[in-house]
PDB file of N, CA and C in Angstrom:
ATOM      1  N   UNK A 903       1.958 -18.904  19.473  1.00  0.00           N
ATOM      2  CA  UNK A 903       1.909 -18.387  20.815  1.00  0.00           C
ATOM      3  C   UNK A 903       2.051 -16.888  20.565  1.00  0.00           C
ATOM      4  N   UNK A 904       3.192 -16.510  20.190  1.00  0.00           N
ATOM      5  CA  UNK A 904       3.387 -14.838  20.280  1.00  0.00           C
ATOM      6  C   UNK A 904       2.467 -14.222  19.018  1.00  0.00           C
ATOM      7  N   UNK A 905       2.485 -14.969  17.970  1.00  0.00           N
ATOM      8  CA  UNK A 905       1.444 -14.396  16.874  1.00  0.00           C
ATOM      9  C   UNK A 905       0.175 -14.489  17.174  1.00  0.00           C
ATOM     10  N   UNK A 906      -0.239 -15.382  17.784  1.00  0.00           N
ATOM     11  CA  UNK A 906      -1.575 -15.573  18.316  1.00  0.00           C
ATOM     12  C   UNK A 906      -2.049 -14.595  19.515  1.00  0.00           C
ATOM     13  N   UNK A 907      -0.968 -14.231  20.380  1.00  0.00           N
ATOM     14  CA  UNK A 907      -1.318 -13.159  21.186  1.00  0.00           C
ATOM     15  C   UNK A 907      -1.425 -11.813  20.675  1.00  0.00           C
ATOM     16  N   UNK A 908      -0.584 -11.698  19.776  1.00  0.00           N
ATOM     17  CA  UNK A 908      -0.623 -10.210  18.936  1.00  0.00           C
ATOM     18  C   UNK A 908      -1.896 -10.328  17.982  1.00  0.00           C
ATOM     19  N   UNK A 909      -2.554 -11.509  17.660  1.00  0.00           N
ATOM     20  CA  UNK A 909      -3.651 -11.212  16.963  1.00  0.00           C
ATOM     21  C   UNK A 909      -4.985 -11.100  17.801  1.00  0.00           C
ATOM     22  N   UNK A 910      -5.135 -11.708  18.934  1.00  0.00           N
ATOM     23  CA  UNK A 910      -5.854 -11.521  19.792  1.00  0.00           C
ATOM     24  C   UNK A 910      -5.787 -10.252  20.474  1.00  0.00           C
ATOM     25  N   UNK A 911      -4.853  -9.329  20.659  1.00  0.00           N
ATOM     26  CA  UNK A 911      -4.744  -8.280  21.290  1.00  0.00           C
ATOM     27  C   UNK A 911      -5.342  -7.347  20.200  1.00  0.00           C
ATOM     28  N   UNK A 912      -5.027  -7.498  18.948  1.00  0.00           N
ATOM     29  CA  UNK A 912      -5.231  -6.751  17.714  1.00  0.00           C
ATOM     30  C   UNK A 912      -7.080  -6.760  17.542  1.00  0.00           C
ATOM     31  N   UNK A 913      -7.448  -7.975  17.980  1.00  0.00           N
ATOM     32  CA  UNK A 913      -8.986  -8.408  17.624  1.00  0.00           C
ATOM     33  C   UNK A 913      -9.559  -7.546  19.113  1.00  0.00           C
ATOM     34  N   UNK A 914      -9.315  -7.791  20.091  1.00  0.00           N
ATOM     35  CA  UNK A 914      -9.656  -6.905  21.344  1.00  0.00           C
ATOM     36  C   UNK A 914      -9.631  -5.534  21.247  1.00  0.00           C
ATOM     37  N   UNK A 915      -8.479  -4.799  20.778  1.00  0.00           N
ATOM     38  CA  UNK A 915      -8.379  -3.373  21.020  1.00  0.00           C
ATOM     39  C   UNK A 915      -8.487  -2.584  19.576  1.00  0.00           C
ATOM     40  N   UNK A 916      -8.526  -3.415  18.491  1.00  0.00           N
ATOM     41  CA  UNK A 916      -8.301  -2.525  17.177  1.00  0.00           C
ATOM     42  C   UNK A 916      -9.426  -2.746  16.260  1.00  0.00           C
ATOM     43  N   UNK A 917     -10.370  -3.995  16.455  1.00  0.00           N
ATOM     44  CA  UNK A 917     -11.245  -4.046  15.730  1.00  0.00           C
ATOM     45  C   UNK A 917     -12.208  -2.867  15.098  1.00  0.00           C
ATOM     46  N   UNK A 918     -12.714  -1.793  15.919  1.00  0.00           N
ATOM     47  CA  UNK A 918     -13.341  -1.068  15.449  1.00  0.00           C
ATOM     48  C   UNK A 918     -12.562  -0.187  14.432  1.00  0.00           C
ATOM     49  N   UNK A 919     -11.487  -0.330  14.525  1.00  0.00           N
ATOM     50  CA  UNK A 919     -10.541   0.904  13.416  1.00  0.00           C
ATOM     51  C   UNK A 919     -10.401   0.030  12.209  1.00  0.00           C
ATOM     52  N   UNK A 920     -10.941  -1.191  12.030  1.00  0.00           N
ATOM     53  CA  UNK A 920     -10.649  -1.693  10.647  1.00  0.00           C
ATOM     54  C   UNK A 920     -11.470  -1.133   9.597  1.00  0.00           C
ATOM     55  N   UNK A 921     -12.637  -0.730  10.010  1.00  0.00           N
ATOM     56  CA  UNK A 921     -13.299   0.234   8.855  1.00  0.00           C
ATOM     57  C   UNK A 921     -12.574   1.512   8.600  1.00  0.00           C
ATOM     58  N   UNK A 922     -11.626   2.072   9.438  1.00  0.00           N
ATOM     59  CA  UNK A 922     -11.181   3.309   9.259  1.00  0.00           C
ATOM     60  C   UNK A 922      -9.898   3.131   8.299  1.00  0.00           C
ATOM     61  N   UNK A 923      -9.293   1.938   8.861  1.00  0.00           N
ATOM     62  CA  UNK A 923      -8.060   1.423   7.844  1.00  0.00           C
ATOM     63  C   UNK A 923      -8.425   1.040   6.522  1.00  0.00           C
ATOM     64  N   UNK A 924      -9.812   0.466   6.171  1.00  0.00           N
ATOM     65  CA  UNK A 924     -10.150   0.074   4.944  1.00  0.00           C
ATOM     66  C   UNK A 924     -10.814   1.194   4.043  1.00  0.00           C
ATOM     67  N   UNK A 925     -11.170   2.452   4.751  1.00  0.00           N
ATOM     68  CA  UNK A 925     -11.188   3.317   4.086  1.00  0.00           C
ATOM     69  C   UNK A 925      -9.942   4.193   3.584  1.00  0.00           C
ATOM     70  N   UNK A 926      -8.943   4.255   4.525  1.00  0.00           N
ATOM     71  CA  UNK A 926      -7.883   4.819   4.045  1.00  0.00           C
ATOM     72  C   UNK A 926      -7.292   3.836   2.984  1.00  0.00           C
ATOM     73  N   UNK A 927      -7.252   2.499   3.045  1.00  0.00           N
ATOM     74  CA  UNK A 927      -6.576   1.847   1.665  1.00  0.00           C
ATOM     75  C   UNK A 927      -7.533   1.929   0.428  1.00  0.00           C
ATOM     76  N   UNK A 928      -9.098   2.075   0.617  1.00  0.00           N
ATOM     77  CA  UNK A 928      -9.658   2.798  -0.648  1.00  0.00           C
ATOM     78  C   UNK A 928      -9.041   4.050  -1.052  1.00  0.00           C
ATOM     79  N   UNK A 929      -8.938   4.935  -0.183  1.00  0.00           N
ATOM     80  CA  UNK A 929      -8.481   6.357  -0.539  1.00  0.00           C
ATOM     81  C   UNK A 929      -7.262   6.365  -1.350  1.00  0.00           C
ATOM     82  N   UNK A 930      -6.072   5.398  -0.616  1.00  0.00           N
ATOM     83  CA  UNK A 930      -4.981   5.204  -1.268  1.00  0.00           C
ATOM     84  C   UNK A 930      -4.980   4.605  -2.470  1.00  0.00           C
ATOM     85  N   UNK A 931      -5.798   3.560  -2.592  1.00  0.00           N
ATOM     86  CA  UNK A 931      -6.140   3.101  -4.104  1.00  0.00           C
ATOM     87  C   UNK A 931      -6.606   3.974  -4.950  1.00  0.00           C
ATOM     88  N   UNK A 932      -7.654   4.921  -4.677  1.00  0.00           N
ATOM     89  CA  UNK A 932      -8.239   5.702  -5.798  1.00  0.00           C
ATOM     90  C   UNK A 932      -7.176   6.789  -5.992  1.00  0.00           C
ATOM     91  N   UNK A 933      -6.198   7.096  -5.005  1.00  0.00           N
ATOM     92  CA  UNK A 933      -5.322   8.161  -5.373  1.00  0.00           C
ATOM     93  C   UNK A 933      -4.322   7.499  -6.513  1.00  0.00           C
ATOM     94  N   UNK A 934      -3.900   6.332  -6.314  1.00  0.00           N
ATOM     95  CA  UNK A 934      -3.063   5.430  -7.353  1.00  0.00           C
ATOM     96  C   UNK A 934      -3.544   5.208  -8.726  1.00  0.00           C
ATOM     97  N   UNK A 935      -4.852   5.282  -8.608  1.00  0.00           N
ATOM     98  CA  UNK A 935      -5.715   4.558  -9.735  1.00  0.00           C
ATOM     99  C   UNK A 935      -5.018   4.910 -11.330  1.00  0.00           C
ATOM    100  N   UNK A 936      -4.673   5.953 -11.406  1.00  0.00           N
ATOM    101  CA  UNK A 936      -4.288   6.497 -12.957  1.00  0.00           C
ATOM    102  C   UNK A 936      -2.712   6.729 -13.077  1.00  0.00           C
ATOM    103  N   UNK A 937      -1.947   6.423 -12.191  1.00  0.00           N
ATOM    104  CA  UNK A 937      -0.619   6.877 -12.144  1.00  0.00           C
ATOM    105  C   UNK A 937       0.404   6.225 -13.270  1.00  0.00           C
ATOM    106  N   UNK A 938       0.028   4.949 -13.457  1.00  0.00           N
ATOM    107  CA  UNK A 938       0.992   4.451 -14.565  1.00  0.00           C
ATOM    108  C   UNK A 938       0.076   3.743 -15.661  1.00  0.00           C
ATOM    109  N   UNK A 939       0.373   3.959 -16.802  1.00  0.00           N
ATOM    110  CA  UNK A 939      -0.194   3.358 -17.772  1.00  0.00           C
ATOM    111  C   UNK A 939      -0.227   1.647 -17.827  1.00  0.00           C
ATOM    112  N   UNK A 940      -1.218   1.241 -17.800  1.00  0.00           N
ATOM    113  CA  UNK A 940      -1.336  -0.128 -17.498  1.00  0.00           C
ATOM    114  C   UNK A 940      -1.492  -0.638 -16.201  1.00  0.00           C
ATOM    115  N   UNK A 941      -1.161   0.172 -15.161  1.00  0.00           N
ATOM    116  CA  UNK A 941      -0.958  -0.224 -13.873  1.00  0.00           C
ATOM    117  C   UNK A 941      -2.673  -0.539 -13.426  1.00  0.00           C
ATOM    118  N   UNK A 942      -2.846  -1.813 -12.611  1.00  0.00           N
ATOM    119  CA  UNK A 942      -4.166  -2.124 -12.567  1.00  0.00           C
ATOM    120  C   UNK A 942      -4.229  -2.432 -10.847  1.00  0.00           C
ATOM    121  N   UNK A 943      -5.311  -1.952 -10.166  1.00  0.00           N
ATOM    122  CA  UNK A 943      -5.326  -1.919  -8.684  1.00  0.00           C
ATOM    123  C   UNK A 943      -6.311  -3.245  -8.726  1.00  0.00           C
ATOM    124  N   UNK A 944      -6.009  -4.197  -7.739  1.00  0.00           N
ATOM    125  CA  UNK A 944      -6.843  -5.139  -7.333  1.00  0.00           C
ATOM    126  C   UNK A 944      -8.097  -4.621  -6.455  1.00  0.00           C
ATOM    127  N   UNK A 945      -9.137  -4.991  -6.223  1.00  0.00           N
ATOM    128  CA  UNK A 945     -10.308  -4.697  -5.188  1.00  0.00           C
ATOM    129  C   UNK A 945      -9.619  -4.314  -4.002  1.00  0.00           C
ATOM    130  N   UNK A 946      -9.914  -3.513  -3.352  1.00  0.00           N
ATOM    131  CA  UNK A 946      -9.595  -3.133  -1.967  1.00  0.00           C
ATOM    132  C   UNK A 946     -10.774  -3.780  -1.128  1.00  0.00           C
ATOM    133  N   UNK A 947     -10.469  -4.714  -0.428  1.00  0.00           N
ATOM    134  CA  UNK A 947     -11.340  -5.511   0.460  1.00  0.00           C
ATOM    135  C   UNK A 947     -10.656  -5.479   2.038  1.00  0.00           C
ATOM    136  N   UNK A 948      -9.578  -5.137   2.377  1.00  0.00           N
ATOM    137  CA  UNK A 948      -8.972  -4.916   3.771  1.00  0.00           C
ATOM    138  C   UNK A 948      -8.314  -3.721   3.735  1.00  0.00           C
ATOM    139  N   UNK A 949      -7.340  -3.638   4.558  1.00  0.00           N
ATOM    140  CA  UNK A 949      -6.391  -2.625   4.864  1.00  0.00           C
ATOM    141  C   UNK A 949      -5.269  -2.793   3.854  1.00  0.00           C
ATOM    142  N   UNK A 950      -5.046  -3.676   2.764  1.00  0.00           N
ATOM    143  CA  UNK A 950      -4.246  -3.686   1.644  1.00  0.00           C
ATOM    144  C   UNK A 950      -4.453  -3.239   0.328  1.00  0.00           C
ATOM    145  N   UNK A 951      -3.671  -2.693  -0.308  1.00  0.00           N
ATOM    146  CA  UNK A 951      -3.853  -2.056  -1.584  1.00  0.00           C
ATOM    147  C   UNK A 951      -2.782  -3.068  -2.403  1.00  0.00           C
ATOM    148  N   UNK A 952      -3.081  -3.786  -3.405  1.00  0.00           N
ATOM    149  CA  UNK A 952      -2.351  -4.434  -4.583  1.00  0.00           C
ATOM    150  C   UNK A 952      -2.365  -3.602  -5.647  1.00  0.00           C
ATOM    151  N   UNK A 953      -1.141  -3.630  -6.325  1.00  0.00           N
ATOM    152  CA  UNK A 953      -1.087  -2.904  -7.501  1.00  0.00           C
ATOM    153  C   UNK A 953      -0.482  -3.783  -8.475  1.00  0.00           C
ATOM    154  N   UNK A 954      -0.607  -4.298  -9.622  1.00  0.00           N
ATOM    155  CA  UNK A 954      -0.104  -4.896 -10.486  1.00  0.00           C
ATOM    156  C   UNK A 954       0.134  -3.659 -11.511  1.00  0.00           C
ATOM    157  N   UNK A 955       1.558  -3.939 -12.135  1.00  0.00           N
ATOM    158  CA  UNK A 955       2.198  -3.084 -12.904  1.00  0.00           C
ATOM    159  C   UNK A 955       2.809  -3.625 -13.812  1.00  0.00           C
ATOM    160  N   UNK A 956       2.333  -4.393 -15.091  1.00  0.00           N
ATOM    161  CA  UNK A 956       2.925  -5.110 -15.863  1.00  0.00           C
ATOM    162  C   UNK A 956       4.194  -4.467 -16.647  1.00  0.00           C
ATOM    163  N   UNK A 957       4.418  -3.130 -16.653  1.00  0.00           N
ATOM    164  CA  UNK A 957       5.738  -2.395 -17.348  1.00  0.00           C
ATOM    165  C   UNK A 957       6.543  -2.302 -16.056  1.00  0.00           C
ATOM    166  N   UNK A 958       6.475  -2.477 -14.911  1.00  0.00           N
ATOM    167  CA  UNK A 958       7.162  -1.959 -13.938  1.00  0.00           C
ATOM    168  C   UNK A 958       7.576  -3.297 -13.083  1.00  0.00           C
ATOM    169  N   UNK A 959       8.915  -3.561 -12.778  1.00  0.00           N
ATOM    170  CA  UNK A 959       9.396  -4.502 -11.937  1.00  0.00           C
ATOM    171  C   UNK A 959       9.199  -4.259 -10.473  1.00  0.00           C
ATOM    172  N   UNK A 960       8.611  -5.290  -9.615  1.00  0.00           N
ATOM    173  CA  UNK A 960       8.035  -4.867  -8.308  1.00  0.00           C
ATOM    174  C   UNK A 960       9.123  -4.410  -7.519  1.00  0.00           C
ATOM    175  N   UNK A 961      10.248  -5.519  -7.494  1.00  0.00           N
ATOM    176  CA  UNK A 961      11.614  -5.133  -6.648  1.00  0.00           C
ATOM    177  C   UNK A 961      12.173  -3.542  -6.908  1.00  0.00           C
ATOM    178  N   UNK A 962      12.256  -3.101  -7.979  1.00  0.00           N
ATOM    179  CA  UNK A 962      12.593  -1.843  -8.256  1.00  0.00           C
ATOM    180  C   UNK A 962      11.618  -0.843  -7.696  1.00  0.00           C
ATOM    181  N   UNK A 963      10.475  -1.117  -7.968  1.00  0.00           N
ATOM    182  CA  UNK A 963       9.216  -0.137  -7.303  1.00  0.00           C
ATOM    183  C   UNK A 963       9.512  -0.048  -5.656  1.00  0.00           C
ATOM    184  N   UNK A 964       9.740  -1.302  -5.285  1.00  0.00           N
ATOM    185  CA  UNK A 964       9.829  -1.373  -3.689  1.00  0.00           C
ATOM    186  C   UNK A 964      10.987  -0.633  -3.293  1.00  0.00           C
ATOM    187  N   UNK A 965      12.410  -0.594  -4.042  1.00  0.00           N
ATOM    188  CA  UNK A 965      13.255   0.117  -3.854  1.00  0.00           C
ATOM    189  C   UNK A 965      13.036   1.543  -3.999  1.00  0.00           C
ATOM    190  N   UNK A 966      12.300   2.048  -5.121  1.00  0.00           N
ATOM    191  CA  UNK A 966      12.157   3.520  -5.339  1.00  0.00           C
ATOM    192  C   UNK A 966      11.142   4.175  -4.394  1.00  0.00           C
ATOM    193  N   UNK A 967      10.185   3.278  -3.902  1.00  0.00           N
ATOM    194  CA  UNK A 967       9.254   3.918  -2.962  1.00  0.00           C
ATOM    195  C   UNK A 967      10.161   4.102  -1.551  1.00  0.00           C
ATOM    196  N   UNK A 968      11.058   2.808  -1.225  1.00  0.00           N
ATOM    197  CA  UNK A 968      11.717   3.418   0.013  1.00  0.00           C
ATOM    198  C   UNK A 968      12.496   4.446   0.029  1.00  0.00           C
ATOM    199  N   UNK A 969      13.186   4.691  -1.186  1.00  0.00           N
ATOM    200  CA  UNK A 969      13.856   5.741  -1.177  1.00  0.00           C
ATOM    201  C   UNK A 969      13.095   7.298  -0.971  1.00  0.00           C
ATOM    202  N   UNK A 970      11.870   6.959  -1.018  1.00  0.00           N
ATOM    203  CA  UNK A 970      10.997   8.085  -0.673  1.00  0.00           C
ATOM    204  C   UNK A 970      10.118   8.131   0.749  1.00  0.00           C
ATOM    205  N   UNK A 971      10.487   7.009   1.538  1.00  0.00           N
ATOM    206  CA  UNK A 971      10.205   7.025   2.639  1.00  0.00           C
ATOM    207  C   UNK A 971       8.661   6.100   2.961  1.00  0.00           C
ATOM    208  N   UNK A 972       8.555   5.649   1.505  1.00  0.00           N
ATOM    209  CA  UNK A 972       7.322   4.683   1.675  1.00  0.00           C
ATOM    210  C   UNK A 972       7.695   3.155   1.585  1.00  0.00           C
ATOM    211  N   UNK A 973       7.479   2.349   2.386  1.00  0.00           N
ATOM    212  CA  UNK A 973       7.272   0.985   2.522  1.00  0.00           C
ATOM    213  C   UNK A 973       6.325   0.172   2.059  1.00  0.00           C
ATOM    214  N   UNK A 974       6.665  -0.672   1.006  1.00  0.00           N
ATOM    215  CA  UNK A 974       5.717  -1.535   0.334  1.00  0.00           C
ATOM    216  C   UNK A 974       6.328  -2.672   0.000  1.00  0.00           C
ATOM    217  N   UNK A 975       5.627  -3.575  -0.357  1.00  0.00           N
ATOM    218  CA  UNK A 975       6.468  -5.178  -0.531  1.00  0.00           C
ATOM    219  C   UNK A 975       6.156  -5.518  -2.001  1.00  0.00           C
ATOM    220  N   UNK A 976       7.071  -6.359  -2.621  1.00  0.00           N
ATOM    221  CA  UNK A 976       6.721  -7.080  -3.456  1.00  0.00           C
ATOM    222  C   UNK A 976       6.143  -8.370  -3.407  1.00  0.00           C
ATOM    223  N   UNK A 977       4.938  -8.563  -4.232  1.00  0.00           N
ATOM    224  CA  UNK A 977       4.456  -9.753  -3.971  1.00  0.00           C
ATOM    225  C   UNK A 977       4.499 -10.750  -5.041  1.00  0.00           C
ATOM    226  N   UNK A 978       5.260 -10.321  -6.185  1.00  0.00           N
ATOM    227  CA  UNK A 978       5.380 -11.196  -7.322  1.00  0.00           C
ATOM    228  C   UNK A 978       6.236 -10.396  -8.220  1.00  0.00           C
ATOM    229  N   UNK A 979       6.352 -10.638  -9.590  1.00  0.00           N
ATOM    230  CA  UNK A 979       7.269  -9.920 -10.370  1.00  0.00           C
ATOM    231  C   UNK A 979       6.982  -8.379 -10.513  1.00  0.00           C
ATOM    232  N   UNK A 980       5.366  -8.775 -10.829  1.00  0.00           N
ATOM    233  CA  UNK A 980       4.852  -7.284 -11.109  1.00  0.00           C
ATOM    234  C   UNK A 980       3.691  -6.768 -10.241  1.00  0.00           C
ATOM    235  N   UNK A 981       3.527  -7.274  -9.026  1.00  0.00           N
ATOM    236  CA  UNK A 981       2.753  -6.945  -7.755  1.00  0.00           C
ATOM    237  C   UNK A 981       3.349  -6.331  -6.921  1.00  0.00           C
ATOM    238  N   UNK A 982       2.908  -5.386  -6.199  1.00  0.00           N
ATOM    239  CA  UNK A 982       3.080  -4.535  -5.295  1.00  0.00           C
ATOM    240  C   UNK A 982       2.194  -4.384  -4.319  1.00  0.00           C
ATOM    241  N   UNK A 983       2.467  -4.455  -2.964  1.00  0.00           N
ATOM    242  CA  UNK A 983       1.567  -4.466  -1.924  1.00  0.00           C
ATOM    243  C   UNK A 983       1.681  -3.235  -0.726  1.00  0.00           C
ATOM    244  N   UNK A 984       0.663  -2.292  -0.609  1.00  0.00           N
ATOM    245  CA  UNK A 984       0.804  -1.513   0.575  1.00  0.00           C
ATOM    246  C   UNK A 984      -0.166  -1.709   1.476  1.00  0.00           C
ATOM    247  N   UNK A 985       0.215  -1.457   2.895  1.00  0.00           N
ATOM    248  CA  UNK A 985      -0.807  -1.939   3.981  1.00  0.00           C
ATOM    249  C   UNK A 985      -0.901  -0.253   4.597  1.00  0.00           C
ATOM    250  N   UNK A 986      -2.173  -0.287   4.826  1.00  0.00           N
ATOM    251  CA  UNK A 986      -2.547   0.927   5.629  1.00  0.00           C
ATOM    252  C   UNK A 986      -2.801   0.169   7.127  1.00  0.00           C
ATOM    253  N   UNK A 987      -2.317   1.016   8.079  1.00  0.00           N
ATOM    254  CA  UNK A 987      -2.308   0.959   9.541  1.00  0.00           C
ATOM    255  C   UNK A 987      -2.444   1.758  10.364  1.00  0.00           C
ATOM    256  N   UNK A 988      -2.584   1.720  11.632  1.00  0.00           N
ATOM    257  CA  UNK A 988      -3.069   2.581  12.663  1.00  0.00           C
ATOM    258  C   UNK A 988      -1.856   3.710  12.723  1.00  0.00           C
ATOM    259  N   UNK A 989      -0.509   3.447  12.306  1.00  0.00           N
ATOM    260  CA  UNK A 989       0.399   4.437  12.410  1.00  0.00           C
ATOM    261  C   UNK A 989       0.347   5.425  11.278  1.00  0.00           C
ATOM    262  N   UNK A 990      -0.387   5.117  10.280  1.00  0.00           N
ATOM    263  CA  UNK A 990      -0.541   6.122   9.246  1.00  0.00           C
ATOM    264  C   UNK A 990      -1.473   7.246   9.459  1.00  0.00           C
ATOM    265  N   UNK A 991      -1.046   8.383   9.558  1.00  0.00           N
ATOM    266  CA  UNK A 991      -2.082   9.709  10.255  1.00  0.00           C
ATOM    267  C   UNK A 991      -2.861   9.958   8.833  1.00  0.00           C
ATOM    268  N   UNK A 992      -3.727  10.852   9.175  1.00  0.00           N
ATOM    269  CA  UNK A 992      -4.440  11.417   8.104  1.00  0.00           C
ATOM    270  C   UNK A 992      -3.575  12.318   6.898  1.00  0.00           C
ATOM    271  N   UNK A 993      -2.404  12.979   7.257  1.00  0.00           N
ATOM    272  CA  UNK A 993      -1.715  13.909   6.376  1.00  0.00           C
ATOM    273  C   UNK A 993      -1.005  12.860   5.975  1.00  0.00           C
ATOM    274  N   UNK A 994      -0.327  11.722   6.321  1.00  0.00           N
ATOM    275  CA  UNK A 994       0.403  10.928   5.760  1.00  0.00           C
ATOM    276  C   UNK A 994       0.011  10.172   4.511  1.00  0.00           C
ATOM    277  N   UNK A 995      -1.352   9.777   4.640  1.00  0.00           N
ATOM    278  CA  UNK A 995      -1.777   9.397   3.493  1.00  0.00           C
ATOM    279  C   UNK A 995      -1.352   9.744   1.958  1.00  0.00           C
ATOM    280  N   UNK A 996      -1.806  11.487   1.946  1.00  0.00           N
ATOM    281  CA  UNK A 996      -1.518  11.758   0.917  1.00  0.00           C
ATOM    282  C   UNK A 996      -0.093  11.967   0.484  1.00  0.00           C
ATOM    283  N   UNK A 997       0.677  12.155   1.379  1.00  0.00           N
ATOM    284  CA  UNK A 997       2.153  12.054   1.115  1.00  0.00           C
ATOM    285  C   UNK A 997       2.636  10.629   0.655  1.00  0.00           C
ATOM    286  N   UNK A 998       2.231   9.709   1.088  1.00  0.00           N
ATOM    287  CA  UNK A 998       2.410   8.195   0.719  1.00  0.00           C
ATOM    288  C   UNK A 998       2.049   7.905  -0.656  1.00  0.00           C
ATOM    289  N   UNK A 999       0.905   8.523  -1.175  1.00  0.00           N
ATOM    290  CA  UNK A 999       0.087   8.564  -2.289  1.00  0.00           C
ATOM    291  C   UNK A 999       1.278   9.100  -3.275  1.00  0.00           C
ATOM    292  N   UNK A1000       1.487  10.187  -3.024  1.00  0.00           N
ATOM    293  CA  UNK A1000       1.979  10.967  -3.983  1.00  0.00           C
ATOM    294  C   UNK A1000       3.668  10.351  -4.076  1.00  0.00           C
ATOM    295  N   UNK A1001       4.103   9.837  -3.234  1.00  0.00           N
ATOM    296  CA  UNK A1001       5.493   9.241  -3.087  1.00  0.00           C
ATOM    297  C   UNK A1001       5.549   8.024  -3.770  1.00  0.00           C
ATOM    298  N   UNK A1002       4.599   7.173  -3.679  1.00  0.00           N
ATOM    299  CA  UNK A1002       4.359   6.026  -4.314  1.00  0.00           C
ATOM    300  C   UNK A1002       4.086   6.153  -5.653  1.00  0.00           C
ATOM    301  N   UNK A1003       3.157   7.013  -6.025  1.00  0.00           N
ATOM    302  CA  UNK A1003       2.856   7.515  -7.633  1.00  0.00           C
ATOM    303  C   UNK A1003       4.275   7.982  -8.129  1.00  0.00           C
ATOM    304  N   UNK A1004       5.015   8.665  -7.592  1.00  0.00           N
ATOM    305  CA  UNK A1004       6.386   9.141  -8.246  1.00  0.00           C
ATOM    306  C   UNK A1004       7.329   8.009  -8.259  1.00  0.00           C
ATOM    307  N   UNK A1005       7.296   7.114  -7.627  1.00  0.00           N
ATOM    308  CA  UNK A1005       7.999   5.912  -7.440  1.00  0.00           C
ATOM    309  C   UNK A1005       7.680   4.771  -8.861  1.00  0.00           C
ATOM    310  N   UNK A1006       6.324   4.874  -8.952  1.00  0.00           N
ATOM    311  CA  UNK A1006       5.618   3.986  -9.917  1.00  0.00           C
ATOM    312  C   UNK A1006       6.324   4.681 -11.603  1.00  0.00           C
ATOM    313  N   UNK A1007       6.369   6.061 -11.498  1.00  0.00           N
ATOM    314  CA  UNK A1007       6.380   6.887 -12.788  1.00  0.00           C
ATOM    315  C   UNK A1007       7.958   6.832 -12.889  1.00  0.00           C
ATOM    316  N   UNK A1008       8.638   6.888 -11.930  1.00  0.00           N
ATOM    317  CA  UNK A1008      10.407   6.524 -12.220  1.00  0.00           C
ATOM    318  C   UNK A1008      10.625   5.374 -12.726  1.00  0.00           C
ATOM    319  N   UNK A1009      10.201   4.106 -11.911  1.00  0.00           N
ATOM    320  CA  UNK A1009      10.658   2.775 -12.545  1.00  0.00           C
ATOM    321  C   UNK A1009       9.830   2.500 -14.204  1.00  0.00           C
ATOM    322  N   UNK A1010       8.789   3.225 -14.368  1.00  0.00           N
ATOM    323  CA  UNK A1010       8.031   2.842 -15.526  1.00  0.00           C
ATOM    324  C   UNK A1010       8.969   3.645 -16.531  1.00  0.00           C
ATOM    325  N   UNK A1011       9.544   4.858 -16.374  1.00  0.00           N
ATOM    326  CA  UNK A1011      10.155   5.349 -17.387  1.00  0.00           C
ATOM    327  C   UNK A1011      11.476   4.976 -17.580  1.00  0.00           C
ATOM    328  N   UNK A1012      11.922   4.103 -16.872  1.00  0.00           N
ATOM    329  CA  UNK A1012      13.548   3.353 -17.481  1.00  0.00           C
ATOM    330  C   UNK A1012      13.350   2.477 -18.490  1.00  0.00           C
TER     331      UNK A1012
END
């Protein structure tokens, strides 16, 4: 019920924004493309950016990103996911990419 109501609200009020969120996710992915040797971005098809980092533990990356004010989630031992949404403004995207890149470099250096 509650989740379905939220989904219906999003479809009714935010569907037009999906293209904008997808474009921002692509931009975030591009900004992160060459950050860490061995890092691989999965194709960006929605508002989510998945990053595989074979030399970087995902849980440690989540912690390092959080210390920099960027919330991402571990999706496996070496996969991290960032989600772009309507609360992320145009200026926030660059700062988020820089902070996440710094977090990847920090954890990869250990």
